[in-house]
Short mmCIF file of C-alpha atoms and ligand atoms in Angstrom, two decimals:
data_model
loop_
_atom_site.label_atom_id
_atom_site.label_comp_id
_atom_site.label_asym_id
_atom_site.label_seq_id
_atom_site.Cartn_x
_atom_site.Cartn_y
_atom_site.Cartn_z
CA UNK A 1 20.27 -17.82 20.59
CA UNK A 2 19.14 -19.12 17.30
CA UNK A 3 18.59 -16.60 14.89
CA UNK A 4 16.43 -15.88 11.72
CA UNK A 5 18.55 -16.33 8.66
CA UNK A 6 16.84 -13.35 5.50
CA UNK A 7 17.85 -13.91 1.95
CA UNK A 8 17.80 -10.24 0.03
CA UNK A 9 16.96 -11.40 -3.55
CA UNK A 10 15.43 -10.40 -6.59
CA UNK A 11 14.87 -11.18 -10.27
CA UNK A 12 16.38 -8.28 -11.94
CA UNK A 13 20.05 -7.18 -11.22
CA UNK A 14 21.11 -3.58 -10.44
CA UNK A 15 17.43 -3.66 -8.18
CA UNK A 16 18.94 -2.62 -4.97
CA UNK A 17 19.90 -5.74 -3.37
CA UNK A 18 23.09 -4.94 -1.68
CA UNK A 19 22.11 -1.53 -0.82
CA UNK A 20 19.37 -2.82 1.29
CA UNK A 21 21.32 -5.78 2.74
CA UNK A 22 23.64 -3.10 4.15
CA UNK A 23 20.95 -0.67 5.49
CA UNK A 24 18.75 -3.35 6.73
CA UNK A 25 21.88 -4.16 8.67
CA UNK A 26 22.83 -1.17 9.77
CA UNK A 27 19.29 0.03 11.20
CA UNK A 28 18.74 -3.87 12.65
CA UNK A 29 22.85 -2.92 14.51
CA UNK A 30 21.16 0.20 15.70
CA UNK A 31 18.63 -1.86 18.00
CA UNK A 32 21.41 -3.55 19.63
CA UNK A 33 20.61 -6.45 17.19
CA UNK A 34 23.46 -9.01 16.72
CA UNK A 35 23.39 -9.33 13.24
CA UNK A 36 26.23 -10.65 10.24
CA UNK A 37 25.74 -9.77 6.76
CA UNK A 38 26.72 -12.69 4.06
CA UNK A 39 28.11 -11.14 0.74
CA UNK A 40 26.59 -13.95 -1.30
CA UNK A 41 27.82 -12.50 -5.02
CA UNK A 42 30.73 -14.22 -5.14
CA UNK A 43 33.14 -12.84 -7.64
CA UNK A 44 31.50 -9.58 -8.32
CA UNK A 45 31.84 -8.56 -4.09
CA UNK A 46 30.06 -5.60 -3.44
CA UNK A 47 28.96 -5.14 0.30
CA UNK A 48 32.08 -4.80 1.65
CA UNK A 49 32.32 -0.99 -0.54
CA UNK A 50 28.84 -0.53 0.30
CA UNK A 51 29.76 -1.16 4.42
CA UNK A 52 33.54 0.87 4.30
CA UNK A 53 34.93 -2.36 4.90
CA UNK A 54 36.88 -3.18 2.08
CA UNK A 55 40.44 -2.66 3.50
CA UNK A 56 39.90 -4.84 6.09
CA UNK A 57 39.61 -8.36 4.16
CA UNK A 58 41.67 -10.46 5.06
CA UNK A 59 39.68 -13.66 4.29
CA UNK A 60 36.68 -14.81 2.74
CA UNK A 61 33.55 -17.19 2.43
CA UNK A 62 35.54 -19.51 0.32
CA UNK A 63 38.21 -19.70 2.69
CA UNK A 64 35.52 -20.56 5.36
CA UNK A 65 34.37 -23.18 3.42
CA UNK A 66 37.78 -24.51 2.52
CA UNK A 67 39.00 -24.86 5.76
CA UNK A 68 41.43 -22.01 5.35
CA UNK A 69 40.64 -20.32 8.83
CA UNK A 70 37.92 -20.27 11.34
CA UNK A 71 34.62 -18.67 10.91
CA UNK A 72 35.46 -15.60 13.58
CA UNK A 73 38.86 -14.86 11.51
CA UNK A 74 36.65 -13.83 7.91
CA UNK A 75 34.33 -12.24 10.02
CA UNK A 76 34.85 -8.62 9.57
CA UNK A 77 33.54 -6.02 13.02
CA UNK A 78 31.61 -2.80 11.44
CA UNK A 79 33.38 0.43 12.32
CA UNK A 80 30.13 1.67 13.79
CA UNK A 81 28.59 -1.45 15.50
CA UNK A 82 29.78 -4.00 17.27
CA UNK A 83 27.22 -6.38 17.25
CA UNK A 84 27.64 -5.90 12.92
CA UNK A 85 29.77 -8.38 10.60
CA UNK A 86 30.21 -8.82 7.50
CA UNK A 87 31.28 -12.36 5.85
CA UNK A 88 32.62 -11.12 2.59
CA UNK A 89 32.47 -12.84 -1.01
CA UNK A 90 35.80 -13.88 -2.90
CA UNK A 91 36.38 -11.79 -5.12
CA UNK A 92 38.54 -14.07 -7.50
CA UNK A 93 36.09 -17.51 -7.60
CA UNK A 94 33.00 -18.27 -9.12
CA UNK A 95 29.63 -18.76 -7.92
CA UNK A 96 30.20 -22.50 -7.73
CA UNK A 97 33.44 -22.64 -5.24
CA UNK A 98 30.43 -22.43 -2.63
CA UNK A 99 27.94 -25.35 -2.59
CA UNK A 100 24.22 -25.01 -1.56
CA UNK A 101 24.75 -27.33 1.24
CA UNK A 102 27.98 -26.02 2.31
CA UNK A 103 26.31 -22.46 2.33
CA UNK A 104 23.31 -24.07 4.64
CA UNK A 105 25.41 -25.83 7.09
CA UNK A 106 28.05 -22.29 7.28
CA UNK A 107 24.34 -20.47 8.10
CA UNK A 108 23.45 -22.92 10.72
CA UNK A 109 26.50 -22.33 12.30
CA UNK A 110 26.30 -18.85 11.97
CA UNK A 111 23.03 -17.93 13.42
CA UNK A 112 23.61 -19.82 16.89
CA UNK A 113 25.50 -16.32 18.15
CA UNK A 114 23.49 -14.29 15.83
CA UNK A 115 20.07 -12.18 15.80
CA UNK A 116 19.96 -12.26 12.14
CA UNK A 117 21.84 -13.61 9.18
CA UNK A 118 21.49 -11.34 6.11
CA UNK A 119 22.27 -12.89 2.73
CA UNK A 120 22.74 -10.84 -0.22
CA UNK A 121 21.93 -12.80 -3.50
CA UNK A 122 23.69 -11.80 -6.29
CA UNK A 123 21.29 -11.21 -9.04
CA UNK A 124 20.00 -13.90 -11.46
CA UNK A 125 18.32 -17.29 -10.88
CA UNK A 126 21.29 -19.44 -11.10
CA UNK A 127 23.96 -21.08 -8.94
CA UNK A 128 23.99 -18.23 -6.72
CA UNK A 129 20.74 -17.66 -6.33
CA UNK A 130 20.73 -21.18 -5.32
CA UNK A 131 23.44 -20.63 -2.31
CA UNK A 132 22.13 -17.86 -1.20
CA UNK A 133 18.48 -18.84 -0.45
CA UNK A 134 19.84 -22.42 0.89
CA UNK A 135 19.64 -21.42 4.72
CA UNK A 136 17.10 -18.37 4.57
CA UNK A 137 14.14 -18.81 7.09
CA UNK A 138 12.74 -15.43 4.99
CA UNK A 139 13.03 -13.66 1.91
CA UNK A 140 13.19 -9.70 1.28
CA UNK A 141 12.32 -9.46 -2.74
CA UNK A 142 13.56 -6.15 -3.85
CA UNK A 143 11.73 -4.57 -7.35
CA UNK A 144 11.70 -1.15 -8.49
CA UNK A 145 8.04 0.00 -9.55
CA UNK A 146 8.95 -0.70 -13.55
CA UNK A 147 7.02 -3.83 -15.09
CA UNK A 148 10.54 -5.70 -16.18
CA UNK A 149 11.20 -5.56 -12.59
CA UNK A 150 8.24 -6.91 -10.89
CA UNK A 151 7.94 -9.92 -13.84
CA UNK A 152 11.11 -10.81 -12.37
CA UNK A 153 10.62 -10.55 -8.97
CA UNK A 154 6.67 -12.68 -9.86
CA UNK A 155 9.71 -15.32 -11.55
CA UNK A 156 11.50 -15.34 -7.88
CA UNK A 157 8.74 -16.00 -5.90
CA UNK A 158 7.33 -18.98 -7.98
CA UNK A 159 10.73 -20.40 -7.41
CA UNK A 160 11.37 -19.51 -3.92
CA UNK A 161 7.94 -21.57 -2.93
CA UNK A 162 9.49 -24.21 -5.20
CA UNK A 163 12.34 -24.43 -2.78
CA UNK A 164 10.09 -24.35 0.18
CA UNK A 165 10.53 -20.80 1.35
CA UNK A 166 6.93 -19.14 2.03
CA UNK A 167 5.81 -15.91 1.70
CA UNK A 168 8.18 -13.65 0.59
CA UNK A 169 8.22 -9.77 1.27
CA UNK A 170 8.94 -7.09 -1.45
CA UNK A 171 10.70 -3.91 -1.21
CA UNK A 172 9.64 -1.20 -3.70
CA UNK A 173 12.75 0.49 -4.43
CA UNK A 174 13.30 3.50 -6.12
CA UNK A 175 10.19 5.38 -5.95
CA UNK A 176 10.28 8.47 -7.43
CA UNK A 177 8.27 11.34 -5.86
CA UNK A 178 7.59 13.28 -8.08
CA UNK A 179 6.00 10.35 -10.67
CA UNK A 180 4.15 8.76 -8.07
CA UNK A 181 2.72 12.60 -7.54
CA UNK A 182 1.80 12.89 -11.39
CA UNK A 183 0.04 9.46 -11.59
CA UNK A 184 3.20 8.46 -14.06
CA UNK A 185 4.39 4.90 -11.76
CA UNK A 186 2.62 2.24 -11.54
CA UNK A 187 0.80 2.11 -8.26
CA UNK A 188 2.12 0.58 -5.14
CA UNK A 189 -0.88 -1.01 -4.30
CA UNK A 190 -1.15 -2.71 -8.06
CA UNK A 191 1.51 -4.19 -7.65
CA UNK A 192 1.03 -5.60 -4.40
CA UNK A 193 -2.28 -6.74 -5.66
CA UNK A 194 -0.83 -8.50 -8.43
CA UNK A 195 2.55 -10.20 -6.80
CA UNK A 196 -0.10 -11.15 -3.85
CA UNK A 197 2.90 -10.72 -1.49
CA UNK A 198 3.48 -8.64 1.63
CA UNK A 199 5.01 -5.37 1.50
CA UNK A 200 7.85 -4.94 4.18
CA UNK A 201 8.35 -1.20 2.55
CA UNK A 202 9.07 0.92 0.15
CA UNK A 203 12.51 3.49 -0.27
CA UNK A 204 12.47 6.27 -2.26
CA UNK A 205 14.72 7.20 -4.85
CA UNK A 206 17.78 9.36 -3.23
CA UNK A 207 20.64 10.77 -4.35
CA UNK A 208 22.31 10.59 -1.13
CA UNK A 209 22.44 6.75 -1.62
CA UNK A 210 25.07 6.93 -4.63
CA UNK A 211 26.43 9.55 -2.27
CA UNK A 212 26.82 7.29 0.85
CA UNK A 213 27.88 4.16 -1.53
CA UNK A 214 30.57 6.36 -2.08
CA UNK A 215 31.58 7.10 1.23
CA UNK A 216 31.10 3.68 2.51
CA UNK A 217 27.95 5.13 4.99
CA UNK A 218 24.63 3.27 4.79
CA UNK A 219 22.49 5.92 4.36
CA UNK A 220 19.82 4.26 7.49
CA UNK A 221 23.16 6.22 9.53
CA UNK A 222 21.78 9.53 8.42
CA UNK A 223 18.52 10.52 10.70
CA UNK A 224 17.39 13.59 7.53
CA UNK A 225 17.51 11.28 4.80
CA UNK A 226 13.94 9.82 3.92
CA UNK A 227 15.46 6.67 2.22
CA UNK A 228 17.49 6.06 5.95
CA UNK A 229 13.91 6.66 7.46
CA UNK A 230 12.94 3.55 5.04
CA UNK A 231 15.65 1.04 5.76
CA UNK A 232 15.19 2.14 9.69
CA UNK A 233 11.10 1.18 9.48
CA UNK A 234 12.03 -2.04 7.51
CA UNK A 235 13.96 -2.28 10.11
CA UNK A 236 11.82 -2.13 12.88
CA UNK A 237 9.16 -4.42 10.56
CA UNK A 238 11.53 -7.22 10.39
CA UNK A 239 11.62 -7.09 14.02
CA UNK A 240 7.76 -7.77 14.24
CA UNK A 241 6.47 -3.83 14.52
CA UNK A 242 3.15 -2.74 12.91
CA UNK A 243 4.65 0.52 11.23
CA UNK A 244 2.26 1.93 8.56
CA UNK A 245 4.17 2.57 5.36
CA UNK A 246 5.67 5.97 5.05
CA UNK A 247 3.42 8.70 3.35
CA UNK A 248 6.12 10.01 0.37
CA UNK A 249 4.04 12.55 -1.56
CA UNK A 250 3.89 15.82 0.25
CA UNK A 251 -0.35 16.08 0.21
CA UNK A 252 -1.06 19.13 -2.05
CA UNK A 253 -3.46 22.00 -0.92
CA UNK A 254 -6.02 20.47 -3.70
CA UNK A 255 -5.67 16.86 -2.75
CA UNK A 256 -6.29 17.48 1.04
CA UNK A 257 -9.56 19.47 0.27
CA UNK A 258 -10.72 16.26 -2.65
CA UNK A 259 -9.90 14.35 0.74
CA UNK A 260 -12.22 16.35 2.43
CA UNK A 261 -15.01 16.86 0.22
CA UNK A 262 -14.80 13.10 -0.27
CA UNK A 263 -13.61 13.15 -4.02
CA UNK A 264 -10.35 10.77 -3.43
CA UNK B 1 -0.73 1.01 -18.71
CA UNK B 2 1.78 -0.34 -17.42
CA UNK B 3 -0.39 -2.41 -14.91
CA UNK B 4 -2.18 -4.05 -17.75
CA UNK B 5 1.28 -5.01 -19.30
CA UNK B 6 2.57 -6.71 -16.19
CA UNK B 7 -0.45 -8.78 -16.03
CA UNK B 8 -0.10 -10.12 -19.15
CA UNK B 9 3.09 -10.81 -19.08
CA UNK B 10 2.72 -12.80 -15.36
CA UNK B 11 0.03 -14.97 -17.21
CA UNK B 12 2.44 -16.15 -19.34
CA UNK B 13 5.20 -16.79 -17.00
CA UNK B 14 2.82 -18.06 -14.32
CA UNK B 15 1.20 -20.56 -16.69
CA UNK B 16 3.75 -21.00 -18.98
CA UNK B 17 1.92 -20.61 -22.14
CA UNK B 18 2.63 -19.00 -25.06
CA UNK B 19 -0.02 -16.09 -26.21
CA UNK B 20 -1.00 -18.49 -29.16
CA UNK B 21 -1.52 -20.99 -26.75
CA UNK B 22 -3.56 -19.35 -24.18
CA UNK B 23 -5.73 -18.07 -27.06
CA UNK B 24 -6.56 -21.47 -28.45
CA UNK B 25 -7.25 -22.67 -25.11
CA UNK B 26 -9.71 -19.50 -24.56
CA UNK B 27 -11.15 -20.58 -28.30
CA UNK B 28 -11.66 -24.08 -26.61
CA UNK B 29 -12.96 -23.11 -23.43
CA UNK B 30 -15.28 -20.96 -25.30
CA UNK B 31 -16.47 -24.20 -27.60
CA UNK B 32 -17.26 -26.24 -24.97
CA UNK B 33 -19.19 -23.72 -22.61
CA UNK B 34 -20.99 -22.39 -25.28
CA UNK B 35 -22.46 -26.00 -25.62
CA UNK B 36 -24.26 -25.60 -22.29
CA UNK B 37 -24.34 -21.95 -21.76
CA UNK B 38 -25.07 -18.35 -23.49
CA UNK B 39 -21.44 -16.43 -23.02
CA UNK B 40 -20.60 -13.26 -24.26
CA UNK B 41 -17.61 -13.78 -25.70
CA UNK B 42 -16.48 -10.43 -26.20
CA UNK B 43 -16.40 -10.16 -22.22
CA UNK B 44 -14.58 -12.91 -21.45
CA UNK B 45 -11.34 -12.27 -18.96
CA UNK B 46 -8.89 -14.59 -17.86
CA UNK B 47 -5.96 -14.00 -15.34
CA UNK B 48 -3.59 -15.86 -13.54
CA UNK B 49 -3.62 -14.96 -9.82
CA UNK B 50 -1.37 -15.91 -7.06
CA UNK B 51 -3.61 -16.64 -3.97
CA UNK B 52 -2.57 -17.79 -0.14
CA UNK B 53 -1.42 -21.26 -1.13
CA UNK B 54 -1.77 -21.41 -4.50
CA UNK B 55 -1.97 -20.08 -8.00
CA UNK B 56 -5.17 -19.94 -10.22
CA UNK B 57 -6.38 -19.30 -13.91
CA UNK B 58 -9.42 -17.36 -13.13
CA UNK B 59 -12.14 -16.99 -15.61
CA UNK B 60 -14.76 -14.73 -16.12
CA UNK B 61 -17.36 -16.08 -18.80
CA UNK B 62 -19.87 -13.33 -18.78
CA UNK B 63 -23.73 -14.56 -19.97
CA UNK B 64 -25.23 -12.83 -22.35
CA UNK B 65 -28.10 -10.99 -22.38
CA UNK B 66 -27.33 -11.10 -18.20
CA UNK B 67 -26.52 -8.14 -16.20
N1 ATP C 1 16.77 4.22 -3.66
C1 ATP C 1 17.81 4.49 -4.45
N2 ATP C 1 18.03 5.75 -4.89
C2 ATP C 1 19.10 6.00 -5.69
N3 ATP C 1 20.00 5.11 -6.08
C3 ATP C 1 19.83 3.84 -5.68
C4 ATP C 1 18.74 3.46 -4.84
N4 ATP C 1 18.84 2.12 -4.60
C5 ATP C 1 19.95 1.70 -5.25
N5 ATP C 1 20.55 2.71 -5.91
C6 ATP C 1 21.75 2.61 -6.74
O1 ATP C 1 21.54 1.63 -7.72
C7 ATP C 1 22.72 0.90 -8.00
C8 ATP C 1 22.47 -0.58 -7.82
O2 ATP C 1 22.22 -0.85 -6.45
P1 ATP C 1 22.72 -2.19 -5.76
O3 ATP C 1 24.15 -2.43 -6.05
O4 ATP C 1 22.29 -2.15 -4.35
O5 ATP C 1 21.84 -3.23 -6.57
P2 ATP C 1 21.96 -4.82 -6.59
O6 ATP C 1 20.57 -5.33 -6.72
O7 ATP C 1 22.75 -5.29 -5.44
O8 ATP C 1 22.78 -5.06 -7.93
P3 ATP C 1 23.38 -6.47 -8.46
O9 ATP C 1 22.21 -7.22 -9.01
O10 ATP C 1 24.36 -6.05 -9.49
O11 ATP C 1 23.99 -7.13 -7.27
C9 ATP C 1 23.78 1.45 -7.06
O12 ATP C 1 24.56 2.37 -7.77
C10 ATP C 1 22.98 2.15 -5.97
O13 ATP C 1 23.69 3.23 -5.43
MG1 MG C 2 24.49 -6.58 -5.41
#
């Protein structure tokens, strides 16, 4: 099997990368997908808290790429999934101990047992951003509905076509409820519009995130959360399903009956 | 709002032009149509827009007098 290698990226930091790396994961694990998760931010290592997997490091990328040990041995098994790895970051290098080339050829190598190979950039447009897109067959842009955010993530596209990877997706991140109810975010569809891109979903903002950061859970584990419903339809889009994007304002009384007397 | 803000920031960074710049090259582009053509200056739009397989300035020189 040779799978599809997705580089998680964006322009701005702090945009939700490695959250959805993990969740993505996670829900792709749940459909008995063989997947492995690359932790891409080397020196600032993240994933492997985000996954509960931290005390089980042993080795890392840069050891792969040294030579240090084999492949399988940096691998780390996910406590829930067994078709789930995760090839941590070194936590004590810099982004340039791994080469672009050396990242490709690791990803080629990778994705003959896998169904996917999920990269998660670290943030910026630099070295790392360079090793982590070297080797993606896809990219998953993640904004957050705030115009600093999407200039960035317009910067990342015009460079990801530069390095020959075509049509991007964006994740809308962060979408608050209660703003998108009062007319107060910029719309989803302006954006969209504007980034000309397609739109492989959108999470909203959830407390239970931090919560399940904390715990080590990706939050596409718990079936009430709306942001796990998210990740779990990205999920199923990456796989190739038509899933309309998920309603997230409750429809008031009033803006059923404009609806109905044809006013919206 | 914030809509019109992004787009004029991503013509900048899409054409990489400064604001001075992209306003002289309006000025110019107005000069030279205005040889041929009536335009309504005050209507003119211009936006940078990223299409299937490629990005384009795209202008809109309204006529005057034209509806
Ligand atoms: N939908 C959300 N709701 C609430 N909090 C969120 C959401 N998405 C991400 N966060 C929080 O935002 C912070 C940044 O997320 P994350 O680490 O995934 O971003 P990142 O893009 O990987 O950052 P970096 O650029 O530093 O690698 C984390 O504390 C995370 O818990
Ligand atoms: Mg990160």
């Amino acid at each position: 099997m040779a799978g599809t290698t997705i580089v998680v990226t964006s322009g701005k930091g702090g945009v939700g990368k490695t959250t959805s790396t993990a969740n993505i994961g996670t829900a792709l694990a749940m459909h008995d997908k063989k997947v492995c998760l690359i932790d891409a931010d080397i020196g600032l290592r993240n994933l492997d808290v985000v996954m509960g997997l931290e005390n089980r490091i042993v080795y890392d990328i840069v050891d792969v790429v040294e030579n240090n040990c084999r492949m399988e041995q940096a691998m780390i098994r996910d406590k829930r999934y067994d078709g789930l790895f995760l090839l941590p970051a070194a936590q004590t290098r810099d982004k340039t101990s791994v080469t672009p080339y050396q990242m490709k050829e690791l990803i080629e190598k990778l994705k003959e047992d896998m169904d996917y190979v999920i990269v998660d950039s670290p943030a910026g447009i630099e070295q790392g951003f360079k090793n982590a897109i070297s080797g993606a067959d896809r990219a998953v842009i993640i904004t957050t509905p705030e115009v600093s955010a999407v200039r960035d993530a317009d910067r990342i596209i015009g460079l990801l076509e530069a390095e020959g990877i075509y049509k991007p997706e964006v994740i809308i991140n962060r979408i608050r409820v209660d703003m998108v109810e009062k007319g107060d975010m910029m719309g989803i569809e302006d954006m969209i519009e504007i980034l000309a891109i397609e739109l492989l979903g959108i999470v909203p903002e959830d407390e239970g995130i931090v919560v399940s950061t904390n715990r080590g859970e990706p939050i596409a584990l718990n079936d009430k959360s709306k942001a796990g419903q998210a990740y779990r339809n990205i999920a199923r889009r990456i796989m190739g399903e038509d899933l309309p994007i998920m309603k997230l304002e409750k429809e008031s009384f009033l803006s059923r009956f404009k609806k109905l007397v044809g006013l919206s | 709002m914030a809509k019109e803000r992004l787009q004029f920031v991503l013509v900048q960074d899409r054409i990489k032009l400064t604001s001075d710049e992209m306003e002289s090259m309006k000025e110019e582009l107005i000069e030279v149509l205005t040889k041929y053509i009536d335009v309504d200056s005050s209507k003119i739009e211009m936006d940078v827009k990223r299409e299937e397989d490629m990005t384009a300035l795209v202008a809109n020189f309204p006529l005057k007098g034209s509806r």
